[in-house]
Amino acid sequence: MLRPLRRELGRLSLTVLAGIFAGLAFDSLALGLLLALAAYLALGLRYLAYLYVWAEHPKRVDLPEPGGLWGEVYERLIERNRRSRKRKKQLAEIVAQFRASTEALPDGAVALGEHGEIAWFNASAQAMLGLRIGQDTGLRIPNLIRHPAFSDYFERRDFAHEVEVPSPVNDDITLALKLIPYGSRQMLLIVRDVSERKRLEAARRDFVANASHELRTPLTVLRGYLEMLEPEARREAALAAWRAPLAEMRAQAGRMHSLIADLLKLARLESDVSSHRHELLDVPRMLARAAEEARVLSKGQHRIETEVEPDLFLVGRESEIQSVFANLVHNAVQYTPPGGLIRLRWHGDGGAARFSVQDSGIGIAPSDIPRLTERFYRVDVARSRASGGTGLGLSIVKHALEQHEAALGVESILGVGSAFTCRFPAHRVQRKARAAANE
Ligand code: ADP
């Protein structure tokens, strides 16, 4: 048995003995025993009362030190109380530090419950989203940020990406919102002000578009004169020395012209074109045209095959989709040695659709594949230049596909060939009987 308990039992035995002796001395054993037990009980009650008062106001009242079992109980309770107070203080300090650090964050942070109800937010989130302390806590975040892009993003719980929406308090401010799951079902909404980046991007886009536009006019004049001079140089013996330089100047001017045309195309694709009209495109007809262009370019040096589902149509913008086809087909011809095979395919894939260009060409090393869609990226600069490439073709393809929620896939083996595949989502694909399509 525990030592304090044993000692307490000893005390009780002594009290009982004292009661017995006193009872014997006064000739009333029962009275002696009763008095002794009453005294023992009264003492116990007193200590219990102390404990009660202390439990009510542990900070204001000090417990006595009675020794014995009560003393042990008091000591343990005081120790436990001291430890829990210390832990509470440490926790409060951690919470205060956490709050202070998140308050200092330039990014907004909103802690959300399972259904998007606001549990807590920092000062930046308050300023950027116009949240009100007290009033907005507990409200669902989609009810406060009502932009359709955010509602859609929130419903999909698309934790891998972020969404850009105008700030609910100021339309001139663009916010990037990202949901991060944590705990069992909670989410953290991180809010960043990306207005400056958007402004810079717009400025860069405008600059490229304006510069290209400005360069186009003088270049057109130069090309015109060069074109006029070349036949002259061929006819006139006096101008014989100019023949080669003139041809070179014309080729270089042609290259600059293609570059400017591609830069303008990219700038147009990058600017907000969401308002432009999408229509039902007769992809089989467009592909027939692309294959024809490829044959002209190949000058009969390649075998060009097409495998097209004739009733498969696409909702999109014709000029952009045509430039996707033209660029991919053009590349296949350029980067496939004579005698090679080029296969164009357009087919359904579940509800979605795929367009692919497969060639038996020089192929691309795995390390180059992720970089192909970067502007001006070429695996072999000299070869690309020699074939009239601008290094912008695949950037244009990527942007045009993004405008159609489509993705580009590249598979290639060096020396064996490449396959470029465009995957279009189901909502852009329609089946249509040919006769009806030709109406
Ligand atoms: P370019 O105008 O140089 O063709 P692109 O952006 O169209 O520019 O392509 C980028 C680079 O990707 C090319 O320079 C080439 O090295 C490589 N490439 C593109 N298509 C193919 C292909 N079908 N086979 C091999 N390499 C290719």
CSV table of C-alpha atoms and ligand atoms in Angstrom, one decimal:
chain,number,residue,atom,x,y,z
A,1,MET,CA,0.0,0.0,0.0
A,2,LEU,CA,1.1,3.6,-0.5
A,3,ARG,CA,3.2,5.1,2.3
A,4,PRO,CA,1.1,8.2,2.9
A,5,LEU,CA,-2.0,6.1,3.0
A,6,ARG,CA,-0.4,3.8,5.5
A,7,ARG,CA,0.7,6.7,7.7
A,8,GLU,CA,-2.8,8.1,7.5
A,9,LEU,CA,-4.2,4.8,8.6
A,10,GLY,CA,-1.7,4.9,11.5
A,11,ARG,CA,-3.0,8.3,12.5
A,12,LEU,CA,-6.6,7.1,12.4
A,13,SER,CA,-5.6,4.1,14.5
A,14,LEU,CA,-3.9,6.4,17.1
A,15,THR,CA,-7.0,8.6,17.2
A,16,VAL,CA,-9.2,5.6,17.8
A,17,LEU,CA,-6.8,4.4,20.5
A,18,ALA,CA,-6.8,7.8,22.1
A,19,GLY,CA,-10.6,7.7,22.0
A,20,ILE,CA,-10.6,4.3,23.6
A,21,PHE,CA,-8.2,5.4,26.4
A,22,ALA,CA,-10.2,8.6,27.1
A,23,GLY,CA,-13.4,6.6,27.0
A,24,LEU,CA,-12.0,4.1,29.5
A,25,ALA,CA,-10.7,6.9,31.8
A,26,PHE,CA,-14.1,8.5,31.8
A,27,ASP,CA,-16.0,5.2,31.9
A,28,SER,CA,-17.7,5.7,28.5
A,29,LEU,CA,-16.0,3.9,25.8
A,30,ALA,CA,-18.6,4.8,23.1
A,31,LEU,CA,-18.4,8.5,23.9
A,32,GLY,CA,-14.6,8.5,23.8
A,33,LEU,CA,-14.6,6.8,20.5
A,34,LEU,CA,-17.3,9.1,19.1
A,35,LEU,CA,-15.4,12.2,20.1
A,36,ALA,CA,-12.2,10.9,18.7
A,37,LEU,CA,-13.7,10.0,15.3
A,38,ALA,CA,-15.7,13.4,15.2
A,39,ALA,CA,-12.4,15.2,15.8
A,40,TYR,CA,-10.8,13.2,13.0
A,41,LEU,CA,-13.7,13.9,10.7
A,42,ALA,CA,-13.8,17.6,11.5
A,43,LEU,CA,-10.1,17.9,10.6
A,44,GLY,CA,-10.7,16.1,7.3
A,45,LEU,CA,-13.7,18.4,6.5
A,46,ARG,CA,-11.5,21.4,7.2
A,47,TYR,CA,-8.9,20.3,4.7
A,48,LEU,CA,-11.6,19.5,2.2
A,49,ALA,CA,-13.0,23.0,2.6
A,50,TYR,CA,-9.6,24.5,2.0
A,51,LEU,CA,-9.4,22.4,-1.1
A,52,TYR,CA,-12.8,23.6,-2.3
A,53,VAL,CA,-11.9,27.2,-1.8
A,54,TRP,CA,-8.5,26.7,-3.5
A,55,ALA,CA,-10.1,24.9,-6.5
A,56,GLU,CA,-12.4,27.9,-7.0
A,57,HIS,CA,-9.6,30.5,-6.8
A,58,PRO,CA,-6.3,28.8,-7.3
A,59,LYS,CA,-4.5,32.0,-7.8
A,60,ARG,CA,-5.9,33.9,-4.8
A,61,VAL,CA,-5.8,31.3,-2.1
A,62,ASP,CA,-2.8,29.3,-0.7
A,63,LEU,CA,-3.3,25.8,0.6
A,64,PRO,CA,-1.9,25.0,4.1
A,65,GLU,CA,0.7,22.3,4.6
A,66,PRO,CA,-1.1,19.8,6.7
A,67,GLY,CA,1.3,16.9,6.2
A,68,GLY,CA,-0.1,13.3,6.0
A,69,LEU,CA,-2.4,12.2,3.2
A,70,TRP,CA,-4.0,15.6,2.8
A,71,GLY,CA,-0.5,17.2,2.5
A,72,GLU,CA,0.4,14.7,-0.3
A,73,VAL,CA,-2.9,15.4,-2.1
A,74,TYR,CA,-2.4,19.1,-1.8
A,75,GLU,CA,1.2,18.9,-3.0
A,76,ARG,CA,0.3,16.9,-6.1
A,77,LEU,CA,-2.6,19.1,-7.0
A,78,ILE,CA,-0.4,22.3,-6.6
A,79,GLU,CA,2.3,20.7,-8.8
A,80,ARG,CA,-0.2,19.7,-11.5
A,81,ASN,CA,-1.8,23.1,-11.4
A,82,ARG,CA,1.6,24.8,-11.7
A,83,ARG,CA,2.6,22.6,-14.7
A,84,SER,CA,-0.7,23.2,-16.5
A,85,ARG,CA,-0.3,27.0,-16.0
A,86,LYS,CA,3.2,26.8,-17.4
A,87,ARG,CA,2.1,24.8,-20.4
A,88,LYS,CA,-0.8,27.2,-21.0
A,89,LYS,CA,1.6,30.1,-20.8
A,90,GLN,CA,3.9,28.5,-23.3
A,91,LEU,CA,1.0,27.7,-25.7
A,92,ALA,CA,-0.2,31.3,-25.4
A,93,GLU,CA,3.2,32.5,-26.3
A,94,ILE,CA,3.5,30.2,-29.3
A,95,VAL,CA,0.0,31.3,-30.5
A,96,ALA,CA,1.0,35.0,-30.0
A,97,GLN,CA,4.2,34.5,-31.9
A,98,PHE,CA,2.4,32.6,-34.7
A,99,ARG,CA,-0.2,35.3,-35.0
A,100,ALA,CA,2.4,38.1,-34.9
A,101,SER,CA,4.4,36.3,-37.7
A,102,THR,CA,1.4,35.7,-39.9
A,103,GLU,CA,0.3,39.3,-39.3
A,104,ALA,CA,3.7,40.4,-40.6
A,105,LEU,CA,3.3,38.3,-43.8
A,106,PRO,CA,2.8,40.4,-46.9
A,107,ASP,CA,0.6,37.6,-48.3
A,108,GLY,CA,-2.9,37.2,-47.0
A,109,ALA,CA,-3.8,34.0,-45.2
A,110,VAL,CA,-7.3,32.8,-44.4
A,111,ALA,CA,-7.9,29.6,-42.4
A,112,LEU,CA,-11.0,27.9,-43.7
A,113,GLY,CA,-13.2,25.0,-42.3
A,114,GLU,CA,-14.3,22.0,-44.3
A,115,HIS,CA,-17.0,23.9,-46.2
A,116,GLY,CA,-15.0,27.1,-46.7
A,117,GLU,CA,-16.2,28.9,-43.5
A,118,ILE,CA,-13.7,31.5,-42.3
A,119,ALA,CA,-12.0,30.5,-39.1
A,120,TRP,CA,-9.3,33.2,-39.0
A,121,PHE,CA,-7.5,35.6,-41.2
A,122,ASN,CA,-4.5,37.9,-41.0
A,123,ALA,CA,-4.2,41.7,-41.6
A,124,SER,CA,-3.1,41.4,-45.3
A,125,ALA,CA,-6.1,39.1,-46.1
A,126,GLN,CA,-8.3,41.6,-44.4
A,127,ALA,CA,-7.0,44.5,-46.5
A,128,MET,CA,-6.9,42.6,-49.8
A,129,LEU,CA,-10.2,40.8,-49.6
A,130,GLY,CA,-12.0,43.5,-47.6
A,131,LEU,CA,-12.8,41.0,-44.7
A,132,ARG,CA,-14.3,42.4,-41.5
A,133,ILE,CA,-13.1,41.2,-38.1
A,134,GLY,CA,-16.0,39.5,-36.2
A,135,GLN,CA,-18.6,40.0,-38.9
A,136,ASP,CA,-17.1,37.7,-41.5
A,137,THR,CA,-15.8,35.0,-39.3
A,138,GLY,CA,-17.9,31.9,-39.9
A,139,LEU,CA,-19.1,33.0,-43.3
A,140,ARG,CA,-18.3,30.9,-46.3
A,141,ILE,CA,-15.5,32.3,-48.4
A,142,PRO,CA,-17.3,31.7,-51.8
A,143,ASN,CA,-20.0,34.0,-50.6
A,144,LEU,CA,-17.5,36.8,-50.1
A,145,ILE,CA,-15.3,36.3,-53.2
A,146,ARG,CA,-18.0,36.0,-55.8
A,147,HIS,CA,-16.0,35.9,-59.0
A,148,PRO,CA,-17.0,32.9,-61.2
A,149,ALA,CA,-13.3,31.9,-61.7
A,150,PHE,CA,-12.9,31.6,-57.9
A,151,SER,CA,-16.3,29.8,-57.4
A,152,ASP,CA,-15.3,27.3,-60.0
A,153,TYR,CA,-11.8,26.9,-58.5
A,154,PHE,CA,-13.3,26.4,-55.0
A,155,GLU,CA,-15.8,23.8,-56.2
A,156,ARG,CA,-13.1,21.8,-58.0
A,157,ARG,CA,-10.7,22.1,-54.9
A,158,ASP,CA,-7.9,22.4,-57.4
A,159,PHE,CA,-5.0,22.4,-54.9
A,160,ALA,CA,-2.3,22.1,-57.6
A,161,HIS,CA,-3.0,25.5,-59.2
A,162,GLU,CA,-3.9,29.0,-58.3
A,163,VAL,CA,-6.5,31.4,-59.7
A,164,GLU,CA,-6.3,35.1,-60.5
A,165,VAL,CA,-9.3,37.3,-59.8
A,166,PRO,CA,-9.8,41.1,-59.3
A,167,SER,CA,-9.8,42.1,-55.6
A,168,PRO,CA,-13.4,42.4,-54.3
A,169,VAL,CA,-12.4,45.9,-52.9
A,170,ASN,CA,-10.5,47.3,-55.9
A,171,ASP,CA,-10.9,46.2,-59.5
A,172,ASP,CA,-7.4,47.5,-60.4
A,173,ILE,CA,-5.8,45.0,-58.1
A,174,THR,CA,-5.3,41.4,-59.3
A,175,LEU,CA,-5.1,38.7,-56.6
A,176,ALA,CA,-3.7,35.3,-57.0
A,177,LEU,CA,-5.6,32.9,-54.7
A,178,LYS,CA,-4.3,29.4,-53.8
A,179,LEU,CA,-6.0,26.8,-51.6
A,180,ILE,CA,-3.8,24.6,-49.5
A,181,PRO,CA,-5.3,21.6,-47.6
A,182,TYR,CA,-4.1,21.0,-44.0
A,183,GLY,CA,-5.3,19.2,-40.9
A,184,SER,CA,-8.2,16.8,-41.3
A,185,ARG,CA,-10.3,18.8,-43.7
A,186,GLN,CA,-9.3,22.4,-43.2
A,187,MET,CA,-7.8,24.6,-45.9
A,188,LEU,CA,-5.6,27.6,-46.0
A,189,LEU,CA,-6.3,30.3,-48.6
A,190,ILE,CA,-3.2,32.2,-49.6
A,191,VAL,CA,-3.8,35.6,-51.2
A,192,ARG,CA,-1.1,37.4,-53.2
A,193,ASP,CA,-1.2,40.8,-54.9
A,194,VAL,CA,0.1,40.1,-58.4
A,195,SER,CA,-1.0,43.5,-59.9
A,196,GLU,CA,2.5,44.6,-60.4
A,197,ARG,CA,3.5,41.4,-62.2
A,198,LYS,CA,0.4,41.7,-64.4
A,199,ARG,CA,1.2,45.3,-65.2
A,200,LEU,CA,4.8,44.4,-66.1
A,201,GLU,CA,3.6,41.5,-68.3
A,202,ALA,CA,1.1,43.7,-70.1
A,203,ALA,CA,3.9,46.4,-70.6
A,204,ARG,CA,6.2,43.7,-72.0
A,205,ARG,CA,3.5,42.4,-74.3
A,206,ASP,CA,2.6,45.9,-75.5
A,207,PHE,CA,6.3,46.7,-76.0
A,208,VAL,CA,6.9,43.6,-78.1
A,209,ALA,CA,3.7,44.1,-80.1
A,210,ASN,CA,4.4,47.8,-80.7
A,211,ALA,CA,8.1,47.3,-81.6
A,212,SER,CA,7.2,44.5,-84.0
A,213,HIS,CA,4.5,46.6,-85.5
A,214,GLU,CA,6.8,49.6,-85.9
A,215,LEU,CA,9.6,47.4,-87.5
A,216,ARG,CA,7.2,45.9,-90.0
A,217,THR,CA,6.6,49.0,-92.1
A,218,PRO,CA,10.3,50.0,-92.8
A,219,LEU,CA,11.1,46.3,-93.4
A,220,THR,CA,8.3,46.0,-95.9
A,221,VAL,CA,9.7,49.0,-97.8
A,222,LEU,CA,13.2,47.5,-97.8
A,223,ARG,CA,11.9,44.1,-99.0
A,224,GLY,CA,10.0,45.8,-101.8
A,225,TYR,CA,13.2,47.6,-103.1
A,226,LEU,CA,15.3,44.5,-102.7
A,227,GLU,CA,12.7,42.5,-104.7
A,228,MET,CA,12.8,45.2,-107.4
A,229,LEU,CA,16.7,45.2,-107.5
A,230,GLU,CA,17.2,41.5,-107.8
A,231,PRO,CA,15.9,40.9,-111.3
A,232,GLU,CA,17.8,44.1,-112.4
A,233,ALA,CA,21.0,42.6,-111.0
A,234,ARG,CA,20.3,39.4,-112.9
A,235,ARG,CA,19.8,41.3,-116.2
A,236,GLU,CA,22.5,43.9,-116.0
A,237,ALA,CA,26.1,42.8,-116.3
A,238,ALA,CA,27.1,45.9,-114.4
A,239,LEU,CA,25.3,44.8,-111.4
A,240,ALA,CA,26.7,41.2,-111.4
A,241,ALA,CA,28.7,41.8,-108.3
A,242,TRP,CA,25.5,42.7,-106.5
A,243,ARG,CA,23.7,39.5,-107.3
A,244,ALA,CA,24.8,37.4,-104.3
A,245,PRO,CA,24.6,40.2,-101.7
A,246,LEU,CA,21.2,41.1,-102.9
A,247,ALA,CA,19.9,37.5,-102.7
A,248,GLU,CA,21.4,37.3,-99.2
A,249,MET,CA,19.8,40.6,-98.2
A,250,ARG,CA,16.5,39.5,-99.5
A,251,ALA,CA,16.7,36.2,-97.6
A,252,GLN,CA,17.6,38.0,-94.3
A,253,ALA,CA,14.8,40.5,-94.8
A,254,GLY,CA,12.5,37.6,-95.4
A,255,ARG,CA,13.7,36.0,-92.1
A,256,MET,CA,13.1,39.3,-90.2
A,257,HIS,CA,9.7,39.5,-91.7
A,258,SER,CA,8.8,35.9,-90.5
A,259,LEU,CA,10.2,36.8,-87.0
A,260,ILE,CA,8.1,39.9,-86.8
A,261,ALA,CA,5.0,38.1,-88.0
A,262,ASP,CA,5.6,35.4,-85.4
A,263,LEU,CA,6.2,37.9,-82.6
A,264,LEU,CA,3.0,39.7,-83.5
A,265,LYS,CA,1.1,36.4,-83.5
A,266,LEU,CA,2.5,35.6,-80.1
A,267,ALA,CA,1.7,39.0,-78.7
A,268,ARG,CA,-1.9,38.7,-80.0
A,269,LEU,CA,-2.2,35.2,-78.4
A,270,GLU,CA,-0.9,36.5,-75.1
A,271,SER,CA,-3.2,39.5,-74.9
A,272,ASP,CA,-6.7,38.7,-73.5
A,273,VAL,CA,-8.6,37.2,-76.4
A,274,SER,CA,-11.3,35.6,-74.3
A,275,SER,CA,-13.8,37.8,-76.0
A,276,HIS,CA,-13.0,36.6,-79.5
A,277,ARG,CA,-15.5,34.4,-81.2
A,278,HIS,CA,-15.1,30.6,-81.2
A,279,GLU,CA,-16.8,28.7,-84.0
A,280,LEU,CA,-17.3,25.2,-85.2
A,281,LEU,CA,-14.2,24.3,-87.2
A,282,ASP,CA,-14.1,21.8,-90.0
A,283,VAL,CA,-10.8,20.2,-88.8
A,284,PRO,CA,-10.7,17.5,-91.5
A,285,ARG,CA,-10.8,20.2,-94.2
A,286,MET,CA,-8.2,22.3,-92.4
A,287,LEU,CA,-5.9,19.2,-92.1
A,288,ALA,CA,-6.3,18.5,-95.8
A,289,ARG,CA,-4.9,22.0,-96.3
A,290,ALA,CA,-2.1,21.5,-93.8
A,291,ALA,CA,-1.2,18.2,-95.5
A,292,GLU,CA,-1.2,19.9,-98.9
A,293,GLU,CA,1.2,22.7,-97.6
A,294,ALA,CA,3.4,19.9,-96.2
A,295,ARG,CA,3.6,18.3,-99.6
A,296,VAL,CA,4.6,21.6,-101.2
A,297,LEU,CA,7.2,22.2,-98.6
A,298,SER,CA,8.5,18.6,-98.9
A,299,LYS,CA,8.8,18.8,-102.7
A,300,GLY,CA,7.9,15.1,-102.8
A,301,GLN,CA,10.8,14.1,-100.6
A,302,HIS,CA,8.7,12.6,-97.8
A,303,ARG,CA,5.8,10.2,-97.6
A,304,ILE,CA,2.9,12.2,-96.0
A,305,GLU,CA,0.0,10.2,-94.7
A,306,THR,CA,-3.2,11.4,-93.1
A,307,GLU,CA,-5.6,9.4,-90.9
A,308,VAL,CA,-8.6,11.6,-90.2
A,309,GLU,CA,-12.0,11.0,-88.7
A,310,PRO,CA,-14.2,13.0,-91.1
A,311,ASP,CA,-17.0,13.8,-88.7
A,312,LEU,CA,-14.9,15.2,-85.9
A,313,PHE,CA,-15.2,18.9,-85.5
A,314,LEU,CA,-13.7,21.4,-83.0
A,315,VAL,CA,-15.0,24.6,-81.4
A,316,GLY,CA,-12.2,27.1,-81.6
A,317,ARG,CA,-10.6,30.0,-83.5
A,318,GLU,CA,-9.7,29.0,-87.0
A,319,SER,CA,-6.5,31.1,-87.4
A,320,GLU,CA,-5.0,29.8,-84.2
A,321,ILE,CA,-5.8,26.2,-84.8
A,322,GLN,CA,-4.6,26.4,-88.4
A,323,SER,CA,-1.3,27.9,-87.1
A,324,VAL,CA,-1.0,25.0,-84.7
A,325,PHE,CA,-1.4,22.5,-87.5
A,326,ALA,CA,0.9,24.5,-89.9
A,327,ASN,CA,3.7,24.8,-87.3
A,328,LEU,CA,3.7,21.2,-86.3
A,329,VAL,CA,3.5,19.9,-89.8
A,330,HIS,CA,6.2,22.4,-91.0
A,331,ASN,CA,8.5,21.2,-88.2
A,332,ALA,CA,7.9,17.6,-89.1
A,333,VAL,CA,9.0,18.3,-92.7
A,334,GLN,CA,12.0,20.4,-91.7
A,335,TYR,CA,13.4,18.0,-89.1
A,336,THR,CA,12.8,14.8,-91.1
A,337,PRO,CA,15.5,13.7,-93.7
A,338,PRO,CA,14.3,13.0,-97.2
A,339,GLY,CA,12.6,9.6,-97.6
A,340,GLY,CA,11.1,9.8,-94.1
A,341,LEU,CA,7.5,9.3,-93.2
A,342,ILE,CA,5.1,11.9,-91.7
A,343,ARG,CA,1.7,10.9,-90.4
A,344,LEU,CA,-1.0,13.3,-89.4
A,345,ARG,CA,-3.8,11.9,-87.3
A,346,TRP,CA,-7.1,13.4,-86.0
A,347,HIS,CA,-9.3,11.1,-84.0
A,348,GLY,CA,-11.7,10.9,-81.1
A,349,ASP,CA,-10.5,9.8,-77.7
A,350,GLY,CA,-13.5,9.1,-75.4
A,351,GLY,CA,-15.4,12.3,-75.7
A,352,ALA,CA,-12.1,14.3,-76.3
A,353,ALA,CA,-10.0,14.5,-79.5
A,354,ARG,CA,-6.4,14.3,-80.4
A,355,PHE,CA,-4.4,15.7,-83.2
A,356,SER,CA,-0.9,14.2,-83.7
A,357,VAL,CA,2.0,14.7,-86.1
A,358,GLN,CA,4.4,11.8,-86.1
A,359,ASP,CA,7.6,11.8,-88.1
A,360,SER,CA,10.6,9.5,-88.6
A,361,GLY,CA,13.0,12.4,-88.3
A,362,ILE,CA,16.1,13.4,-86.3
A,363,GLY,CA,14.3,13.2,-83.0
A,364,ILE,CA,14.9,15.3,-79.9
A,365,ALA,CA,17.0,14.5,-76.8
A,366,PRO,CA,14.9,14.0,-73.5
A,367,SER,CA,16.7,17.0,-71.9
A,368,ASP,CA,15.6,19.3,-74.7
A,369,ILE,CA,11.9,18.3,-74.7
A,370,PRO,CA,10.8,20.4,-71.7
A,371,ARG,CA,12.3,23.5,-73.2
A,372,LEU,CA,11.0,23.3,-76.8
A,373,THR,CA,8.1,25.7,-76.2
A,374,GLU,CA,10.3,28.4,-74.8
A,375,ARG,CA,10.7,31.4,-77.1
A,376,PHE,CA,13.7,31.2,-79.4
A,377,TYR,CA,14.7,27.8,-78.1
A,378,ARG,CA,16.2,25.6,-80.8
A,379,VAL,CA,18.1,22.4,-80.3
A,380,ASP,CA,20.3,23.2,-83.3
A,381,VAL,CA,20.3,26.9,-84.0
A,382,ALA,CA,22.1,26.7,-87.3
A,383,ARG,CA,19.8,24.1,-88.7
A,384,SER,CA,16.7,25.9,-87.5
A,385,ARG,CA,18.0,29.2,-89.1
A,386,ALA,CA,18.9,27.4,-92.3
A,387,SER,CA,15.4,26.1,-92.7
A,388,GLY,CA,13.9,29.6,-92.1
A,389,GLY,CA,12.8,28.7,-88.5
A,390,THR,CA,12.2,31.6,-86.0
A,391,GLY,CA,12.4,29.5,-82.9
A,392,LEU,CA,8.9,30.8,-82.0
A,393,GLY,CA,6.8,28.1,-83.7
A,394,LEU,CA,6.3,25.9,-80.7
A,395,SER,CA,5.7,28.9,-78.4
A,396,ILE,CA,2.9,29.9,-80.7
A,397,VAL,CA,1.5,26.3,-80.7
A,398,LYS,CA,1.6,26.2,-76.9
A,399,HIS,CA,-0.2,29.5,-76.5
A,400,ALA,CA,-2.8,28.8,-79.1
A,401,LEU,CA,-3.5,25.4,-77.5
A,402,GLU,CA,-3.8,27.1,-74.0
A,403,GLN,CA,-6.5,29.4,-75.5
A,404,HIS,CA,-8.4,26.2,-76.3
A,405,GLU,CA,-7.8,24.5,-73.0
A,406,ALA,CA,-5.7,21.9,-74.9
A,407,ALA,CA,-2.4,20.4,-74.0
A,408,LEU,CA,0.7,19.6,-76.0
A,409,GLY,CA,2.5,16.3,-75.5
A,410,VAL,CA,5.9,15.5,-77.0
A,411,GLU,CA,7.4,12.1,-77.4
A,412,SER,CA,10.7,11.6,-79.2
A,413,ILE,CA,13.6,9.3,-79.6
A,414,LEU,CA,16.9,10.7,-80.9
A,415,GLY,CA,17.5,9.5,-84.4
A,416,VAL,CA,14.2,7.6,-84.6
A,417,GLY,CA,11.5,10.3,-84.8
A,418,SER,CA,9.1,12.5,-82.8
A,419,ALA,CA,5.4,12.6,-82.1
A,420,PHE,CA,3.7,15.9,-81.2
A,421,THR,CA,0.1,15.4,-79.8
A,422,CYS,CA,-2.5,18.0,-79.1
A,423,ARG,CA,-5.3,16.9,-76.7
A,424,PHE,CA,-8.5,18.8,-76.9
A,425,PRO,CA,-11.0,18.6,-74.1
A,426,ALA,CA,-14.5,17.0,-74.7
A,427,HIS,CA,-16.4,20.2,-74.4
A,428,ARG,CA,-14.6,21.5,-77.5
A,429,VAL,CA,-15.3,18.5,-79.6
A,430,GLN,CA,-18.4,17.8,-81.8
A,431,ARG,CA,-19.4,15.0,-84.1
A,432,LYS,CA,-21.1,16.2,-87.2
A,433,ALA,CA,-22.3,14.4,-90.3
A,434,ARG,CA,-20.2,15.5,-93.3
A,435,ALA,CA,-23.2,16.4,-95.5
A,436,ALA,CA,-24.6,18.7,-92.8
A,437,ALA,CA,-21.1,20.2,-92.3
A,438,ASN,CA,-20.8,21.1,-95.9
A,439,GLU,CA,-24.1,23.0,-95.9
B,1,ADP,P1,11.9,26.5,-85.2
B,1,ADP,O1,11.3,27.7,-85.9
B,1,ADP,O2,13.3,26.6,-84.9
B,1,ADP,O3,11.4,25.3,-85.9
B,1,ADP,P2,10.1,25.8,-83.1
B,1,ADP,O4,9.6,26.5,-81.9
B,1,ADP,O5,9.0,25.4,-84.1
B,1,ADP,O6,11.2,26.6,-83.8
B,1,ADP,O7,10.8,24.5,-82.6
B,1,ADP,C1,11.8,24.6,-81.6
B,1,ADP,C2,12.9,23.6,-81.8
B,1,ADP,O8,12.3,22.3,-81.6
B,1,ADP,C3,13.4,23.5,-83.2
B,1,ADP,O9,14.5,24.4,-83.4
B,1,ADP,C4,13.9,22.0,-83.3
B,1,ADP,O10,15.2,22.0,-82.8
B,1,ADP,C5,13.0,21.3,-82.4
B,1,ADP,N1,11.9,20.6,-83.1
B,1,ADP,C6,10.7,21.0,-83.3
B,1,ADP,N2,9.9,20.1,-84.0
B,1,ADP,C7,10.8,19.0,-84.2
B,1,ADP,C8,10.6,17.8,-84.9
B,1,ADP,N3,9.5,17.4,-85.4
B,1,ADP,N4,11.7,16.9,-84.9
B,1,ADP,C9,12.9,17.3,-84.3
B,1,ADP,N5,13.1,18.5,-83.7
B,1,ADP,C10,12.1,19.4,-83.6
